[in-house]
Structures are given as structure tokens and as C-alpha cells.
Amino acid sequence: MIQFVTGSGRSMASFRYRVECVQEALLMQGHEVKVAPTFDLSAKQAIFSKHFNPVDYSDAIAAKALGCRVVFDVCDDHRNTKFADHYDRMVRVADCVTANSDEMASRIWDTWHKRAHVIPDPIIYDPIDRVPDLTKTLWFGATWTLDDTLYKHIGTVSGDLEICTGPTDGISRPNTTFTLFSPEEQQKAFRRNGIAFIPYADSDEALAKSANRIIEALNASMVVVTNGIPAAKELMPFVELHHKDVGPQSIRKMEAGRQFVRQRYAIKQIVKLWKKALDL
């Protein structure tokens, strides 16, 4: 039995992209897969992630003593945060390390001299095929990133703006609406808007992030405006760098990008990478 050991849930993007959809895909292929907050003694492989449960390290030690293979999945760079010690212990004890991007894998190698299996986040939202309305812009993401991403660059956005995020006090801007995030509401927001504005924060931690928002926006036939991160390097030919550059050519770029991400980041492709990391 394969177990994802995590206390997080669907409200977290990392759970949706790196636990829930992977479990579903492996179950469909006949594998026994369980998700639980603490280690199950019957597990043959235990995949730990994040830092929410302080007993993860002791569970990992116990798992190894029982002959269980320990995997640690890293999708954020916490080497310089208050969780650094937890990540250090977990990477060191793990038999296998997985990472969300080449950039994160490179940092793992630089710090711990461990090779990480690079497994990008897959597409998890339904595909949308349409010609986008380029008068309507969507920003979507975690509330705590608003200041360093959207609000820092909001002056470059023209026309209607929808912000899909968690609870927030909002801002005073004409033609701006707020939508309380849920996976279902975000899918609806994709359909309402034609441009996805995805500026990344100018920080070392942000550079190791997944490109899942760009990927999902292209899958939803949205023109993407972004400054990009290393994980998005192969996607940059399909996006615009500035709102002022958006025009008819942007739709042609999006259509090429839509085809690319649906082939490259389909769950059937990403689950192959998980199976390789798990020796299945």
C-alpha cells in the first residue's frame, strides 16, 4: 500500500496538485493508495510533504525501521524559513526526494547533495475552448501573496478585474470584483475572464514555485500576462510580459500554449513520473 502522509486538504493547492489527483490516477491503475495525517503501519511506501505535522520525522524513522520506503515531496523552498530544520531532517531521512521543478531540485542538490525526481504539477481543471474576452482580467492565488504580486503591479491592469482568492479586505479600484476561492469558483472565474494576470514576487522563494497557474490558465484558453519563473521557462513563448502587449497575436500564442500544456502536463503524463519515482 502507498500512503500520502499529510494533514492538509483540498483548500491547499499542493494537496490538490500533488496528492489528491495523483491518488485518483494511481487508484484507477489498480494501485492501493491511502491519504492520512499519520503513518499507517501497513504502508510499503510513505510519501510525506509540507510541514504541518511535527511527528512526520519520527513517523519517517519508524517507517524505515519497518522496511517502508520513505519519500519526501518538496514543492516550496523553506531552507531559510522557520521550517528549515524540518525540511533538513526530512530530506536527510528520505529514501527518495521529489520536487516540483528543476529549480527546486537544483536547490535540493546544492544543499543536501541528493538527487530529486522532478515531477511538475499536472492540469487538474477542466479544459475550456473558446476565444477569450480580452477586456476581462483575472488574478487568482493565495491571499498572502496579494501584496507582493497583484497589488504591486495593479496599475498596469486595465479594464475589468476579478480577484479570486481567500478572505481579504479587498482594495478600492473601479471595475473590480472579488470571488471567494474554492476549486469550483475558480473554474467559473476562468470562464468569465479572458486574461490571466500572473505576476510572481521578486523573491528567492518565489523563483522555486510551480508554474501551475500559467498552465491552468492556458488550459482554460486565457491569454497569460506574467513575468515568469524558472519553472515556466518552456511556457514563455506562449505568454505576454505586459498588459500593453496583449492583442490578436496573444490569442495565437495562447492557442499554441493550450495545445502544449495539454500534452505536457496531462495527469496521465505526470503520473508516469510519480510511478518512476515510486518504482511502480
Short mmCIF file of N, CA and C in Angstrom, two decimals, residues 144-225:
data_model
loop_
_atom_site.label_atom_id
_atom_site.label_comp_id
_atom_site.label_asym_id
_atom_site.label_seq_id
_atom_site.Cartn_x
_atom_site.Cartn_y
_atom_site.Cartn_z
N TRP A 144 -2.17 35.60 0.90
CA TRP A 144 -0.94 36.15 1.47
C TRP A 144 0.05 36.62 0.40
N THR A 145 -0.20 36.31 -0.88
CA THR A 145 0.69 36.77 -1.95
C THR A 145 0.20 38.04 -2.63
N LEU A 146 -0.97 38.53 -2.26
CA LEU A 146 -1.57 39.68 -2.95
C LEU A 146 -0.65 40.90 -2.99
N ASP A 147 -0.08 41.26 -1.85
CA ASP A 147 0.72 42.49 -1.78
C ASP A 147 1.93 42.45 -2.70
N ASP A 148 2.62 41.32 -2.73
CA ASP A 148 3.87 41.23 -3.50
C ASP A 148 3.65 40.87 -4.96
N THR A 149 2.43 40.54 -5.33
CA THR A 149 2.17 40.16 -6.73
C THR A 149 1.17 41.13 -7.36
N LEU A 150 -0.11 40.92 -7.13
CA LEU A 150 -1.13 41.74 -7.79
C LEU A 150 -1.03 43.21 -7.42
N TYR A 151 -1.06 43.53 -6.12
CA TYR A 151 -1.14 44.93 -5.72
C TYR A 151 0.08 45.72 -6.15
N LYS A 152 1.21 45.07 -6.22
CA LYS A 152 2.45 45.74 -6.63
C LYS A 152 2.40 46.16 -8.09
N HIS A 153 1.60 45.44 -8.89
CA HIS A 153 1.57 45.68 -10.34
C HIS A 153 0.18 46.07 -10.84
N ILE A 154 -0.73 46.35 -9.92
CA ILE A 154 -2.13 46.53 -10.33
C ILE A 154 -2.32 47.73 -11.25
N GLY A 155 -1.42 48.69 -11.18
CA GLY A 155 -1.52 49.86 -12.05
C GLY A 155 -1.35 49.55 -13.52
N THR A 156 -0.82 48.38 -13.83
CA THR A 156 -0.64 48.01 -15.23
C THR A 156 -1.87 47.32 -15.81
N VAL A 157 -2.87 47.04 -14.96
CA VAL A 157 -4.05 46.31 -15.41
C VAL A 157 -5.13 47.32 -15.83
N SER A 158 -5.69 47.12 -17.02
CA SER A 158 -6.78 47.97 -17.49
C SER A 158 -8.04 47.14 -17.63
N GLY A 159 -9.19 47.82 -17.59
CA GLY A 159 -10.46 47.13 -17.77
C GLY A 159 -10.92 46.42 -16.51
N ASP A 160 -11.84 45.48 -16.70
CA ASP A 160 -12.42 44.75 -15.57
C ASP A 160 -11.39 43.80 -14.96
N LEU A 161 -11.42 43.72 -13.63
CA LEU A 161 -10.50 42.84 -12.91
C LEU A 161 -11.30 42.02 -11.90
N GLU A 162 -11.12 40.71 -11.94
CA GLU A 162 -11.68 39.82 -10.93
C GLU A 162 -10.54 39.21 -10.13
N ILE A 163 -10.70 39.17 -8.82
CA ILE A 163 -9.69 38.61 -7.92
C ILE A 163 -10.31 37.42 -7.22
N CYS A 164 -9.75 36.24 -7.47
CA CYS A 164 -10.25 35.01 -6.86
C CYS A 164 -9.23 34.54 -5.84
N THR A 165 -9.59 34.65 -4.57
CA THR A 165 -8.65 34.33 -3.50
C THR A 165 -9.43 34.03 -2.22
N GLY A 166 -8.69 33.89 -1.12
CA GLY A 166 -9.33 33.65 0.16
C GLY A 166 -9.87 34.93 0.75
N PRO A 167 -10.38 34.88 1.97
CA PRO A 167 -10.94 36.08 2.62
C PRO A 167 -9.91 37.22 2.65
N THR A 168 -10.34 38.42 2.27
CA THR A 168 -9.45 39.58 2.25
C THR A 168 -10.28 40.85 2.37
N ASP A 169 -9.64 41.92 2.83
CA ASP A 169 -10.34 43.20 2.96
C ASP A 169 -10.58 43.86 1.61
N GLY A 170 -9.85 43.44 0.59
CA GLY A 170 -10.04 44.00 -0.74
C GLY A 170 -9.32 45.31 -0.93
N ILE A 171 -9.55 45.92 -2.08
CA ILE A 171 -8.94 47.20 -2.42
C ILE A 171 -9.98 48.08 -3.08
N SER A 172 -9.68 49.36 -3.12
CA SER A 172 -10.57 50.32 -3.79
C SER A 172 -10.06 50.53 -5.21
N ARG A 173 -10.73 49.90 -6.16
CA ARG A 173 -10.39 50.04 -7.58
C ARG A 173 -11.66 49.89 -8.39
N PRO A 174 -11.91 50.78 -9.33
CA PRO A 174 -13.12 50.66 -10.16
C PRO A 174 -13.11 49.35 -10.94
N ASN A 175 -14.30 48.85 -11.21
CA ASN A 175 -14.48 47.66 -12.06
C ASN A 175 -13.71 46.45 -11.54
N THR A 176 -13.72 46.30 -10.21
CA THR A 176 -13.02 45.19 -9.58
C THR A 176 -14.00 44.39 -8.73
N THR A 177 -13.97 43.07 -8.91
CA THR A 177 -14.81 42.19 -8.11
C THR A 177 -13.95 41.15 -7.41
N PHE A 178 -14.44 40.68 -6.26
CA PHE A 178 -13.74 39.65 -5.51
C PHE A 178 -14.60 38.39 -5.48
N THR A 179 -13.96 37.25 -5.68
CA THR A 179 -14.62 35.96 -5.61
C THR A 179 -13.91 35.12 -4.57
N LEU A 180 -14.66 34.59 -3.61
CA LEU A 180 -14.06 33.76 -2.57
C LEU A 180 -13.66 32.42 -3.18
N PHE A 181 -12.39 32.07 -3.01
CA PHE A 181 -11.86 30.88 -3.67
C PHE A 181 -12.51 29.59 -3.19
N SER A 182 -12.78 28.75 -4.14
CA SER A 182 -12.97 27.31 -3.99
C SER A 182 -12.58 26.76 -5.36
N PRO A 183 -12.21 25.49 -5.47
CA PRO A 183 -11.89 24.97 -6.81
C PRO A 183 -13.01 25.19 -7.82
N GLU A 184 -14.24 25.07 -7.35
CA GLU A 184 -15.39 25.24 -8.26
C GLU A 184 -15.53 26.70 -8.69
N GLU A 185 -15.37 27.64 -7.75
CA GLU A 185 -15.49 29.06 -8.09
C GLU A 185 -14.34 29.51 -8.98
N GLN A 186 -13.17 28.92 -8.78
CA GLN A 186 -12.05 29.30 -9.65
C GLN A 186 -12.30 28.86 -11.08
N GLN A 187 -12.87 27.68 -11.27
CA GLN A 187 -13.21 27.21 -12.62
C GLN A 187 -14.21 28.17 -13.28
N LYS A 188 -15.19 28.65 -12.51
CA LYS A 188 -16.15 29.60 -13.05
C LYS A 188 -15.47 30.91 -13.41
N ALA A 189 -14.51 31.33 -12.58
CA ALA A 189 -13.78 32.58 -12.86
C ALA A 189 -12.96 32.45 -14.14
N PHE A 190 -12.40 31.26 -14.39
CA PHE A 190 -11.68 31.05 -15.64
C PHE A 190 -12.61 31.33 -16.83
N ARG A 191 -13.83 30.87 -16.72
CA ARG A 191 -14.77 31.03 -17.84
C ARG A 191 -15.20 32.49 -18.03
N ARG A 192 -15.22 33.26 -16.95
CA ARG A 192 -15.69 34.65 -17.05
C ARG A 192 -14.64 35.60 -17.63
N ASN A 193 -13.37 35.21 -17.61
CA ASN A 193 -12.30 36.15 -17.95
C ASN A 193 -11.44 35.64 -19.09
N GLY A 194 -10.83 36.59 -19.80
CA GLY A 194 -10.03 36.23 -20.97
C GLY A 194 -8.53 36.38 -20.78
N ILE A 195 -8.12 37.15 -19.76
CA ILE A 195 -6.70 37.35 -19.47
C ILE A 195 -6.42 36.86 -18.06
N ALA A 196 -5.35 36.11 -17.89
CA ALA A 196 -4.87 35.73 -16.57
C ALA A 196 -3.63 36.55 -16.26
N PHE A 197 -3.70 37.36 -15.21
CA PHE A 197 -2.57 38.18 -14.80
C PHE A 197 -1.83 37.45 -13.69
N ILE A 198 -0.60 37.02 -13.97
CA ILE A 198 0.12 36.16 -13.03
C ILE A 198 1.53 36.71 -12.80
N PRO A 199 1.62 37.83 -12.08
CA PRO A 199 2.96 38.33 -11.72
C PRO A 199 3.51 37.55 -10.53
N TYR A 200 4.78 37.20 -10.58
CA TYR A 200 5.41 36.50 -9.47
C TYR A 200 6.21 37.48 -8.62
N ALA A 201 6.27 37.21 -7.33
CA ALA A 201 7.02 38.07 -6.41
C ALA A 201 8.51 38.02 -6.74
N ASP A 202 9.17 39.12 -6.46
CA ASP A 202 10.61 39.22 -6.69
C ASP A 202 11.34 38.71 -5.44
N SER A 203 11.31 37.40 -5.25
CA SER A 203 11.95 36.80 -4.08
C SER A 203 12.55 35.47 -4.46
N ASP A 204 13.54 35.05 -3.70
CA ASP A 204 14.21 33.79 -3.97
C ASP A 204 13.25 32.62 -3.82
N GLU A 205 12.35 32.70 -2.83
CA GLU A 205 11.39 31.62 -2.62
C GLU A 205 10.44 31.48 -3.81
N ALA A 206 9.99 32.62 -4.37
CA ALA A 206 9.05 32.58 -5.48
C ALA A 206 9.66 31.93 -6.72
N LEU A 207 10.96 32.06 -6.89
CA LEU A 207 11.62 31.51 -8.08
C LEU A 207 11.58 29.98 -8.12
N ALA A 208 11.32 29.35 -6.98
CA ALA A 208 11.25 27.88 -6.93
C ALA A 208 9.83 27.35 -7.02
N LYS A 209 8.88 28.23 -7.27
CA LYS A 209 7.47 27.83 -7.31
C LYS A 209 7.14 27.01 -8.56
N SER A 210 6.00 26.35 -8.50
CA SER A 210 5.43 25.67 -9.65
C SER A 210 4.83 26.67 -10.62
N ALA A 211 4.74 26.26 -11.88
CA ALA A 211 4.09 27.11 -12.90
C ALA A 211 2.63 26.70 -13.10
N ASN A 212 2.01 26.08 -12.09
CA ASN A 212 0.67 25.52 -12.30
C ASN A 212 -0.37 26.57 -12.67
N ARG A 213 -0.22 27.82 -12.19
CA ARG A 213 -1.24 28.82 -12.54
C ARG A 213 -1.17 29.20 -14.02
N ILE A 214 0.04 29.31 -14.57
CA ILE A 214 0.17 29.58 -16.00
C ILE A 214 -0.39 28.41 -16.80
N ILE A 215 -0.07 27.20 -16.38
CA ILE A 215 -0.54 26.00 -17.07
C ILE A 215 -2.06 25.93 -17.08
N GLU A 216 -2.67 26.17 -15.92
CA GLU A 216 -4.13 26.10 -15.84
C GLU A 216 -4.78 27.21 -16.67
N ALA A 217 -4.18 28.38 -16.68
CA ALA A 217 -4.75 29.49 -17.45
C ALA A 217 -4.71 29.19 -18.95
N LEU A 218 -3.62 28.65 -19.43
CA LEU A 218 -3.55 28.28 -20.85
C LEU A 218 -4.54 27.17 -21.17
N ASN A 219 -4.69 26.21 -20.28
CA ASN A 219 -5.67 25.13 -20.48
C ASN A 219 -7.09 25.68 -20.55
N ALA A 220 -7.32 26.83 -19.90
CA ALA A 220 -8.64 27.46 -19.91
C ALA A 220 -8.78 28.49 -21.03
N SER A 221 -7.85 28.47 -21.99
CA SER A 221 -7.89 29.40 -23.14
C SER A 221 -7.82 30.86 -22.70
N MET A 222 -6.99 31.15 -21.71
CA MET A 222 -6.79 32.52 -21.26
C MET A 222 -5.43 33.01 -21.75
N VAL A 223 -5.40 34.24 -22.22
CA VAL A 223 -4.13 34.89 -22.53
C VAL A 223 -3.43 35.18 -21.21
N VAL A 224 -2.18 34.79 -21.10
CA VAL A 224 -1.45 34.93 -19.84
C VAL A 224 -0.47 36.10 -19.92
N VAL A 225 -0.52 36.96 -18.90
CA VAL A 225 0.45 38.04 -18.73
C VAL A 225 1.26 37.72 -17.48
#
